[in-house]
Coordinates of C-alpha atoms in Angstrom, one line a residue:
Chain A
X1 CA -29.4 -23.7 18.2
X2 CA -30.7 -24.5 14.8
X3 CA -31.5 -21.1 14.1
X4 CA -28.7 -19.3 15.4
X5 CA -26.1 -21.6 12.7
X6 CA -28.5 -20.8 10.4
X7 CA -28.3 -16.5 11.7
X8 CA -24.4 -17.3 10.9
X9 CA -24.5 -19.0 8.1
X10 CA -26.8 -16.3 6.6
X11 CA -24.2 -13.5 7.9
X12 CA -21.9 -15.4 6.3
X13 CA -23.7 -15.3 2.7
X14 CA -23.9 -11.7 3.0
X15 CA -20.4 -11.5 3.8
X16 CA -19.5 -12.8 0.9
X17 CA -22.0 -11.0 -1.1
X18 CA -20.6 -8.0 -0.6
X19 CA -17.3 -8.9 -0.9
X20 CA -17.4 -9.6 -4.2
X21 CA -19.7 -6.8 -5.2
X22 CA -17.1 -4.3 -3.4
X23 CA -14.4 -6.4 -5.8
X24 CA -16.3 -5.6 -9.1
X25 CA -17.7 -2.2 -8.2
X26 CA -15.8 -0.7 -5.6
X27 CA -16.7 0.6 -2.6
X28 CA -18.0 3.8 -3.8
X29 CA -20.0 2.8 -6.7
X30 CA -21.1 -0.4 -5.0
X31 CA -25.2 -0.5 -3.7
X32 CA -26.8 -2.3 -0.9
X33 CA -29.6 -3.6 -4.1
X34 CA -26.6 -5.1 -5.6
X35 CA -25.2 -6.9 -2.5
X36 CA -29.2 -8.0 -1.4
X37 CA -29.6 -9.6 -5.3
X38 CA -26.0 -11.5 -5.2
X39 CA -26.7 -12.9 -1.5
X40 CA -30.2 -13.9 -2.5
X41 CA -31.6 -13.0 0.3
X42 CA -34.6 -10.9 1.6
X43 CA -34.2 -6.8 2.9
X44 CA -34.5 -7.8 6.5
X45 CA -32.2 -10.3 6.7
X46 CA -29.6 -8.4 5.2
X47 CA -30.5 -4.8 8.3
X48 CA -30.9 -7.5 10.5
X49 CA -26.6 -7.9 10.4
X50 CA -25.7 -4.7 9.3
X51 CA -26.7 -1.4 9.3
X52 CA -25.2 0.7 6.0
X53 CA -22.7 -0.2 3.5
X54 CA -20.4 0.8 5.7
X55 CA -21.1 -1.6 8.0
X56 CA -21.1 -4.4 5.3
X57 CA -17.5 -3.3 4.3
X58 CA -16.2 -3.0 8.0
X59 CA -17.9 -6.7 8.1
X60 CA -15.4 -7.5 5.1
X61 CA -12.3 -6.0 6.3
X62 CA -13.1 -7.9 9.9
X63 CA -12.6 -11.0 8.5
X64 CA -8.9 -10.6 7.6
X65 CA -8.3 -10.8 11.7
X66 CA -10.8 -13.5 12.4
X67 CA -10.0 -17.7 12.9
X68 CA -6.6 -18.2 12.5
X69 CA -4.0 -17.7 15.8
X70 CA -0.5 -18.5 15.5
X71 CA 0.5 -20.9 18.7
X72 CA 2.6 -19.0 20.8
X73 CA 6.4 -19.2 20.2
X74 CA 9.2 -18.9 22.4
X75 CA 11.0 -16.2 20.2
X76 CA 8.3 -13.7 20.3
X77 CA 10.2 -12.1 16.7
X78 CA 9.5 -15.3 15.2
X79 CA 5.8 -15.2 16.4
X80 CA 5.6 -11.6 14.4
X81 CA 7.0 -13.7 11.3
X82 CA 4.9 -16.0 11.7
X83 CA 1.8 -13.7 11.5
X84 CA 3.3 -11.7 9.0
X85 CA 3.7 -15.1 6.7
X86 CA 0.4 -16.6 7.6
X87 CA -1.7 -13.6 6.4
X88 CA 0.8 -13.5 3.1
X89 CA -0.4 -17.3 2.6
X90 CA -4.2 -16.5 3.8
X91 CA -3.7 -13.1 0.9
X92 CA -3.2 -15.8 -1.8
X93 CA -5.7 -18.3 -1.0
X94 CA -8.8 -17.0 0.7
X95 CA -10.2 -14.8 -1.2
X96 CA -12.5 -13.3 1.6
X97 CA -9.1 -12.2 3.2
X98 CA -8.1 -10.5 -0.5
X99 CA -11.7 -8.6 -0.3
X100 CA -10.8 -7.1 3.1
X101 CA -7.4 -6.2 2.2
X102 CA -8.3 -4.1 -1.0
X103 CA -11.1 -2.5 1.0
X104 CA -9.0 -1.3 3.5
X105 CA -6.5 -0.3 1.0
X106 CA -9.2 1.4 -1.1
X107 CA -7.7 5.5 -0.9
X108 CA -10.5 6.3 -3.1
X109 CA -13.2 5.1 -0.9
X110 CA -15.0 8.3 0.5
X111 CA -16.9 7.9 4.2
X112 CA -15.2 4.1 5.2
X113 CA -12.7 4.6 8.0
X114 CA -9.9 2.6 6.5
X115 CA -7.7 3.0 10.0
X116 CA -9.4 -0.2 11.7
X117 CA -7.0 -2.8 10.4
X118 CA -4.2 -0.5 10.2
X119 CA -4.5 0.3 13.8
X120 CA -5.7 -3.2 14.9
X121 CA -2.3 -4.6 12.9
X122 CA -0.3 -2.3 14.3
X123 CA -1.6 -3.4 17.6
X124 CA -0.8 -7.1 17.6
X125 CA 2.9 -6.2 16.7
X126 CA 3.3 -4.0 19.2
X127 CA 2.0 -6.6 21.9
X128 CA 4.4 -9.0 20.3
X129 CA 7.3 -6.6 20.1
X130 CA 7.1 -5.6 23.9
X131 CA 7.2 -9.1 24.6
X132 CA 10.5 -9.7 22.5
X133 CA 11.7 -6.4 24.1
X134 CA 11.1 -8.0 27.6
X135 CA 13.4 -11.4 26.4
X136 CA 16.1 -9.2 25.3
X137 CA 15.3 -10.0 21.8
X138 CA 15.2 -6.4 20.7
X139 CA 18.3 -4.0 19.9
X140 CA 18.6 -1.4 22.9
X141 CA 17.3 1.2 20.7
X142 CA 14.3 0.2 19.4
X143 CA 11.2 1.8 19.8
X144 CA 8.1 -1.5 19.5
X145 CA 5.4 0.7 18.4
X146 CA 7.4 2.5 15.9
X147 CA 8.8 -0.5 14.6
X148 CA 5.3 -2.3 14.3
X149 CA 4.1 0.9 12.5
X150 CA 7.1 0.3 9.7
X151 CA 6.5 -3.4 9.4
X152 CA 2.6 -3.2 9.4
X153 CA 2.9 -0.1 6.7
X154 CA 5.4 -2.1 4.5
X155 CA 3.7 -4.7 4.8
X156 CA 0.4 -3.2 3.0
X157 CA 2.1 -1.6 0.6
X158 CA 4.2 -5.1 -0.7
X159 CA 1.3 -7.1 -1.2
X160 CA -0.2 -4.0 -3.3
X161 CA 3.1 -4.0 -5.5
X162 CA 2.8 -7.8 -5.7
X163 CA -1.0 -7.6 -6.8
X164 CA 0.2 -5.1 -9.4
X165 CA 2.8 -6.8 -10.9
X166 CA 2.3 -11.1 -10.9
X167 CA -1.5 -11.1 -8.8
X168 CA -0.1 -12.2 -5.4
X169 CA 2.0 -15.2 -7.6
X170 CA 5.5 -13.6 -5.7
X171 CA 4.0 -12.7 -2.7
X172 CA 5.5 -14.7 0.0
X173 CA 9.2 -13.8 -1.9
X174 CA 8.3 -10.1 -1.5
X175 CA 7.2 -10.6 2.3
X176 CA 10.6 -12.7 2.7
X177 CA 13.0 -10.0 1.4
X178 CA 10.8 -7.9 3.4
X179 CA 11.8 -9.8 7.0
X180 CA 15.2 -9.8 5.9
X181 CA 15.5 -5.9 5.5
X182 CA 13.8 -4.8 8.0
X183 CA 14.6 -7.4 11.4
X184 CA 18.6 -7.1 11.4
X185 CA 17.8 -3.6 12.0
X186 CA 15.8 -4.1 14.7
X187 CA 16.6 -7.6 16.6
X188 CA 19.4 -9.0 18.0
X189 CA 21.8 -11.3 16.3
X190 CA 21.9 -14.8 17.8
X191 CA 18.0 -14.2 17.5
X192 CA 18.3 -13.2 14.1
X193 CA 20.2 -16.8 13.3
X194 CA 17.8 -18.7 14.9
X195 CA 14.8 -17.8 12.8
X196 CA 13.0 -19.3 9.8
X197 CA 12.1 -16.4 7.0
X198 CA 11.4 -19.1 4.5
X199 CA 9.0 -18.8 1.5
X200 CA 6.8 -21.8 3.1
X201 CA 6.9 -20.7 6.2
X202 CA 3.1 -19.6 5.9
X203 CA 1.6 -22.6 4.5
X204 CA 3.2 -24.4 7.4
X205 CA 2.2 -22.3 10.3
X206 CA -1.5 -22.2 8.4
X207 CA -1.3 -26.1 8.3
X208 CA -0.2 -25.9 11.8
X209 CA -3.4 -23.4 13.3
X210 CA -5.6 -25.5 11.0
X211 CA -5.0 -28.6 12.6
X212 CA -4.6 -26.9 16.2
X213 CA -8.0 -25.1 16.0
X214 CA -9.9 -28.4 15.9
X215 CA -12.6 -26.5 14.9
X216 CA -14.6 -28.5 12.5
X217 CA -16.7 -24.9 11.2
X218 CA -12.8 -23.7 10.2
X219 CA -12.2 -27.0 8.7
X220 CA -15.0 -27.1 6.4
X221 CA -14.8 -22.7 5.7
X222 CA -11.2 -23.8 4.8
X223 CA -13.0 -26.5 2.9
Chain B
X1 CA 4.4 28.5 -30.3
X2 CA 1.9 30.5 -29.2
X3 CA -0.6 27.3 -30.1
X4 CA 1.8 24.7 -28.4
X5 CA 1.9 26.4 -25.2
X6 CA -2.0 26.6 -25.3
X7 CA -1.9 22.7 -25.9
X8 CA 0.4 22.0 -23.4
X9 CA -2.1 24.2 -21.0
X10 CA -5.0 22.8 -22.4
X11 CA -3.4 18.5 -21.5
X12 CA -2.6 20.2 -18.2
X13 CA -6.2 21.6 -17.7
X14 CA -7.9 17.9 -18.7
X15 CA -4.8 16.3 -16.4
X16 CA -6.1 18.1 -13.2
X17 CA -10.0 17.2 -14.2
X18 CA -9.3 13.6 -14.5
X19 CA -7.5 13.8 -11.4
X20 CA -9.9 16.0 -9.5
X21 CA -12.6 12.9 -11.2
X22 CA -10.9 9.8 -10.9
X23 CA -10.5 11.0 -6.7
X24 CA -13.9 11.8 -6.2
X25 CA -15.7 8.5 -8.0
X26 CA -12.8 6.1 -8.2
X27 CA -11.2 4.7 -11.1
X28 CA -14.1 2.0 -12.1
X29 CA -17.1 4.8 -11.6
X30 CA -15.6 7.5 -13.1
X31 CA -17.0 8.3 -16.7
X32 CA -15.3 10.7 -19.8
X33 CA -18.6 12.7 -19.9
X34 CA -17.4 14.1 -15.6
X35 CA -14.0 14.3 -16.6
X36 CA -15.0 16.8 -19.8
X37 CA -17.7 18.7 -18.1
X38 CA -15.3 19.2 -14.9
X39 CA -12.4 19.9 -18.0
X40 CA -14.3 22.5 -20.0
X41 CA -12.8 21.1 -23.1
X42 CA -14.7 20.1 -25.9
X43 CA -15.0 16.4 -26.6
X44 CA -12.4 17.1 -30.1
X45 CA -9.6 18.3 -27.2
X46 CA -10.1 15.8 -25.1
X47 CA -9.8 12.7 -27.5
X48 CA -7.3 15.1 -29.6
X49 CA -4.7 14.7 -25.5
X50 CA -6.1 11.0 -24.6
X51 CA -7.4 7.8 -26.3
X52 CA -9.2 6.3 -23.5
X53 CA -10.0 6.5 -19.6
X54 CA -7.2 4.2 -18.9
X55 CA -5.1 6.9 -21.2
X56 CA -6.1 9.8 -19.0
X57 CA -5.3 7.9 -15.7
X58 CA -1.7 6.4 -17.1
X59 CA -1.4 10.4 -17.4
X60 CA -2.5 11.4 -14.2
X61 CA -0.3 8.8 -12.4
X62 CA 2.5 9.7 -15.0
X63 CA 2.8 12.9 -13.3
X64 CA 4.5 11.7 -10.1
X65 CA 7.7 11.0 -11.9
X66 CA 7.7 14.2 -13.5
X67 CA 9.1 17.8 -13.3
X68 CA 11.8 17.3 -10.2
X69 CA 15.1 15.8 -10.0
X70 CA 17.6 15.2 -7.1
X71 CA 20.6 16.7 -7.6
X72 CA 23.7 13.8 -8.2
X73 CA 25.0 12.9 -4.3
X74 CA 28.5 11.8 -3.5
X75 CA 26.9 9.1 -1.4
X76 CA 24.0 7.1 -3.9
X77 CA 22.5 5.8 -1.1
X78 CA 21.6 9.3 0.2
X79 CA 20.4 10.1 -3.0
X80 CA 17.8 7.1 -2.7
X81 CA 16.8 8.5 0.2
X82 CA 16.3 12.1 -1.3
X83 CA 14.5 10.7 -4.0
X84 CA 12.1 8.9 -1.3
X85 CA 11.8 12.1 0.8
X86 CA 11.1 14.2 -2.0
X87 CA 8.2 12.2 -3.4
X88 CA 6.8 12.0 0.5
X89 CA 6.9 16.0 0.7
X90 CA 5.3 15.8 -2.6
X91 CA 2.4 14.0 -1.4
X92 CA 1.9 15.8 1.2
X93 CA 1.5 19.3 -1.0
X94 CA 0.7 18.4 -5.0
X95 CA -2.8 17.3 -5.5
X96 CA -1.7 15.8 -8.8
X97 CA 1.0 13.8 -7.1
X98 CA -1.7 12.4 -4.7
X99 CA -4.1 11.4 -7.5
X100 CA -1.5 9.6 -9.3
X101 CA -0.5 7.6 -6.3
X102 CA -3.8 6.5 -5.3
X103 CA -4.5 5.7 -8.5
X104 CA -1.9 3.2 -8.7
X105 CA -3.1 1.8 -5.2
X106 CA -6.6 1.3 -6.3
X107 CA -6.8 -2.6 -6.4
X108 CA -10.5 -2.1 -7.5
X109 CA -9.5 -0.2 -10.7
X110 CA -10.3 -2.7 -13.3
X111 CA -8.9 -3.2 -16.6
X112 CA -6.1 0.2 -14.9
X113 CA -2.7 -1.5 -15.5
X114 CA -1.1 -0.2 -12.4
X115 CA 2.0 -1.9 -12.4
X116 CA 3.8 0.9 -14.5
X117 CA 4.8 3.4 -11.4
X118 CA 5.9 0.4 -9.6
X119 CA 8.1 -0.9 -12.1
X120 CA 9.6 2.5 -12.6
X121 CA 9.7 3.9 -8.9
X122 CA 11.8 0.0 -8.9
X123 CA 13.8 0.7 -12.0
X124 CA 14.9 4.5 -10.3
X125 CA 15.9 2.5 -7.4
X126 CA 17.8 -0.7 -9.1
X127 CA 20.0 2.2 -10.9
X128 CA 21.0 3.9 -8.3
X129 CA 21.5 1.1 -5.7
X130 CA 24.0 -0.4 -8.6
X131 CA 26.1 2.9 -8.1
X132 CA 26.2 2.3 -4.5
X133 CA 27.2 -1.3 -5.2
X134 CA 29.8 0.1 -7.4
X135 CA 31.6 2.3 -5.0
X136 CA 31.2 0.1 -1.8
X137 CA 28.4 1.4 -0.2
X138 CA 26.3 -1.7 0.2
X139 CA 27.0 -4.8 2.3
X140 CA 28.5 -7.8 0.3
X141 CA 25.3 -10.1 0.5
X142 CA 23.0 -7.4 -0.9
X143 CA 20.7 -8.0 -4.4
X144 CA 20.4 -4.5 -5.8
X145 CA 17.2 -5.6 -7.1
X146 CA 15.6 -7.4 -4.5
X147 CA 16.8 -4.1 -2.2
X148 CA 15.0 -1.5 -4.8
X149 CA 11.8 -3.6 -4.4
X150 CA 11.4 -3.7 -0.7
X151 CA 11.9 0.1 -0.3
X152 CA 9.4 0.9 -3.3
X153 CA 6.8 -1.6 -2.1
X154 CA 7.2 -0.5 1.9
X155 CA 6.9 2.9 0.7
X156 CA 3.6 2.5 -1.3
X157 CA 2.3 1.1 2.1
X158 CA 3.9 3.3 4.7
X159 CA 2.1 6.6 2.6
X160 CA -1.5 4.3 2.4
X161 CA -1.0 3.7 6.1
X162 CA 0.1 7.7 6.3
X163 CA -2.8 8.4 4.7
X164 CA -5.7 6.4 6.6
X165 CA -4.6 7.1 9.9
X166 CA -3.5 11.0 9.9
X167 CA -4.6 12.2 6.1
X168 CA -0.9 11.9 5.6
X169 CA 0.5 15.0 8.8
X170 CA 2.4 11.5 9.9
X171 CA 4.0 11.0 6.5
X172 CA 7.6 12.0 6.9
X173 CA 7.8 11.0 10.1
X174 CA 7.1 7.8 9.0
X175 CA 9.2 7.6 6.2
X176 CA 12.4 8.4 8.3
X177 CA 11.6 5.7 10.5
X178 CA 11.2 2.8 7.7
X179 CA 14.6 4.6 6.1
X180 CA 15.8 4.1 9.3
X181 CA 14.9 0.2 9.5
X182 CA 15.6 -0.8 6.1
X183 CA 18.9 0.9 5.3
X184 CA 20.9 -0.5 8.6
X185 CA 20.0 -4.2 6.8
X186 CA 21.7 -2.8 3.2
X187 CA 24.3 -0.5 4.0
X188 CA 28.2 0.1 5.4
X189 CA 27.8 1.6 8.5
X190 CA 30.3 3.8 7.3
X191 CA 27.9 5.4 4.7
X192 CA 25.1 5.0 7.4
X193 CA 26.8 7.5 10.0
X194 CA 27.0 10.1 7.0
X195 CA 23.6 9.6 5.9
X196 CA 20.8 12.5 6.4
X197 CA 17.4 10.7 7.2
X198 CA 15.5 14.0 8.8
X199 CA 12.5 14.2 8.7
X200 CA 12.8 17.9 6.7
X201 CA 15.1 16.3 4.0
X202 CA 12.6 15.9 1.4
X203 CA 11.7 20.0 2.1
X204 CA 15.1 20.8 1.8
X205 CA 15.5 18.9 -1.4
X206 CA 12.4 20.2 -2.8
X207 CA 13.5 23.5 -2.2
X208 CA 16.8 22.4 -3.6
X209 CA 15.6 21.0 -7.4
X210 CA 13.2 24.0 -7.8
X211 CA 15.7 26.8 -7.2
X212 CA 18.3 23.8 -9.5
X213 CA 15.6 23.5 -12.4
X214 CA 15.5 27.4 -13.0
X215 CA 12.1 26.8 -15.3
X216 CA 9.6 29.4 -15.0
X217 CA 7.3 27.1 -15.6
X218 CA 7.7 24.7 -13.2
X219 CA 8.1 27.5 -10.7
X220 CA 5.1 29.0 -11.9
X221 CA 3.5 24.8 -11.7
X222 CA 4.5 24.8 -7.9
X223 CA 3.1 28.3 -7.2

């Protein structure tokens, strides 16, 4: 038992290792020597979790999907929000999250599949949507995986325009205005008026799956 | 003359090594020394063009705003969306186009102020979505601002997600459908009905500014 926290813990360090050398290098110029000195840890440990570089950055990027589940809600289009606004807040704060998203939004980084979270996105709206389809939340013509492509899509590119211009400090604005353009399109009206696009709405539902996890590991990574 | 069209080649010859550079290493890796052997300039007409490396990229992503422009629409809101389809088809077929952009998406590019095609891209967007305002094309409640910053940001995303997934054959088709869930939230429906959001608009306006611009050069540019 002892030894496998400490195998996590280790895969952990790595993790974060590399993180912040993909940050300062990129993921091009960036070298496995580099990631092994900032870890501080020996050759083997390092092949003994991951195979390549690649493997290390796909490592990364995985850990923008990992620990935190929004409860379920009974307005399936508010659940979507409330993913949506959770990995906004998780974007500003944690900075492991930040690491996966630049990696995966990286156009420059030859050889590193860059699809994963797109697709794997993509795939949690669509559940979502076909559920708010199936409670009549949806207008008649609405097409879930199209609509989960546009809001995942958008989605990547406003938190790349809010890096650019304030460093994620009008983030959860941009992701707001967001929800409000793109829903009324999509979603019915009297489920439109019923749901909460607020600025805060992140920090709450992260308070929320913080305290719900009871997971004492998340707790003290969320320190 | 003679000697300023030979400059103007000679900025455009450095332009497309830079770009060709900056794509293959990444903003961070790439170094002046690549850039001037890939160039076959001499170091004097280089640093006679550009000051810097962050000079040479602020040219290469400089070059997406260049060259075409939409004709004036009746309908500003169609215009938008010209201007949005245009710069999609031009992804998909100008090299230099596609160098700028994921330039300006590289969150790893260091000491690269990137914020400058956003702003702009914003700015093209704020303009024209006040002439809508002007002549009642946009719902009461809309911000012309807030508006032009949700389509420019969705669109930096949609084309990254474009890009990851298909190596951007899904582009268009993908910018028709976030035209289609964004505009329904800002727009009269009596301006939507009229509106042409096809996926071979930006072709058609392509086709449209080149035969418009009637300059041999750019004709000669496009090829």
């Amino acid at each position: 038992m002892a030894e496998q926290v400490r195998a996590i813990r280790t895969r952990q360090t790595i993790l974060l290792a590399a993180a912040t050398i993909f940050e300062e290098h990129g993921y091009q110029a960036a070298t496995i020597s580099q990631i092994l000195k900032a870890a501080g840890v020996t050759k083997g440990a390092l092949y003994f979790h991951f195979e390549s570089k690649e493997d290390l950055a796909q490592g990364v990027i995985a850990e923008q999907d990992q620990r935190f589940v929004v409860p379920p809600r009974a307005s399936k289009v508010q659940e979507i929000v409330d993913v949506v606004m959770l990995h906004a807040h998780r974007l500003q704060t944690d900075p492991m999250v930040r690491a996966g998203v630049r990696l995966t939004m990286d156009q420059l980084a030859e050889g590193l599949d860059r699809s994963g979270p797109f697709l794997r996105w993509s795939e949690v709206g669509l559940e979502l949507l076909q559920q708010a389809q199936a409670q009549g939340e949806l207008m008649p013509h609405i097409s879930p995986s199209e609509t989960a492509d546009v809001i995942v899509g958008s989605f990547a590119g406003i938190q790349s325009m809010s890096q650019a211009v304030s460093d994620y400090r009008d983030l959860v604005g941009r992701v707001s205005a967001l929800m409000r353009h793109v829903l009324p399109s999509a979603v019915v009206p009297s489920v439109l008026a019923s749901l909460d696009l607020s600025e805060d709405r992140g920090a709450a539902v992260y308070a929320e799956a913080l305290a719900a996890s009871g997971d004492q590991e998340v707790l003290d990574a969320a320190g």
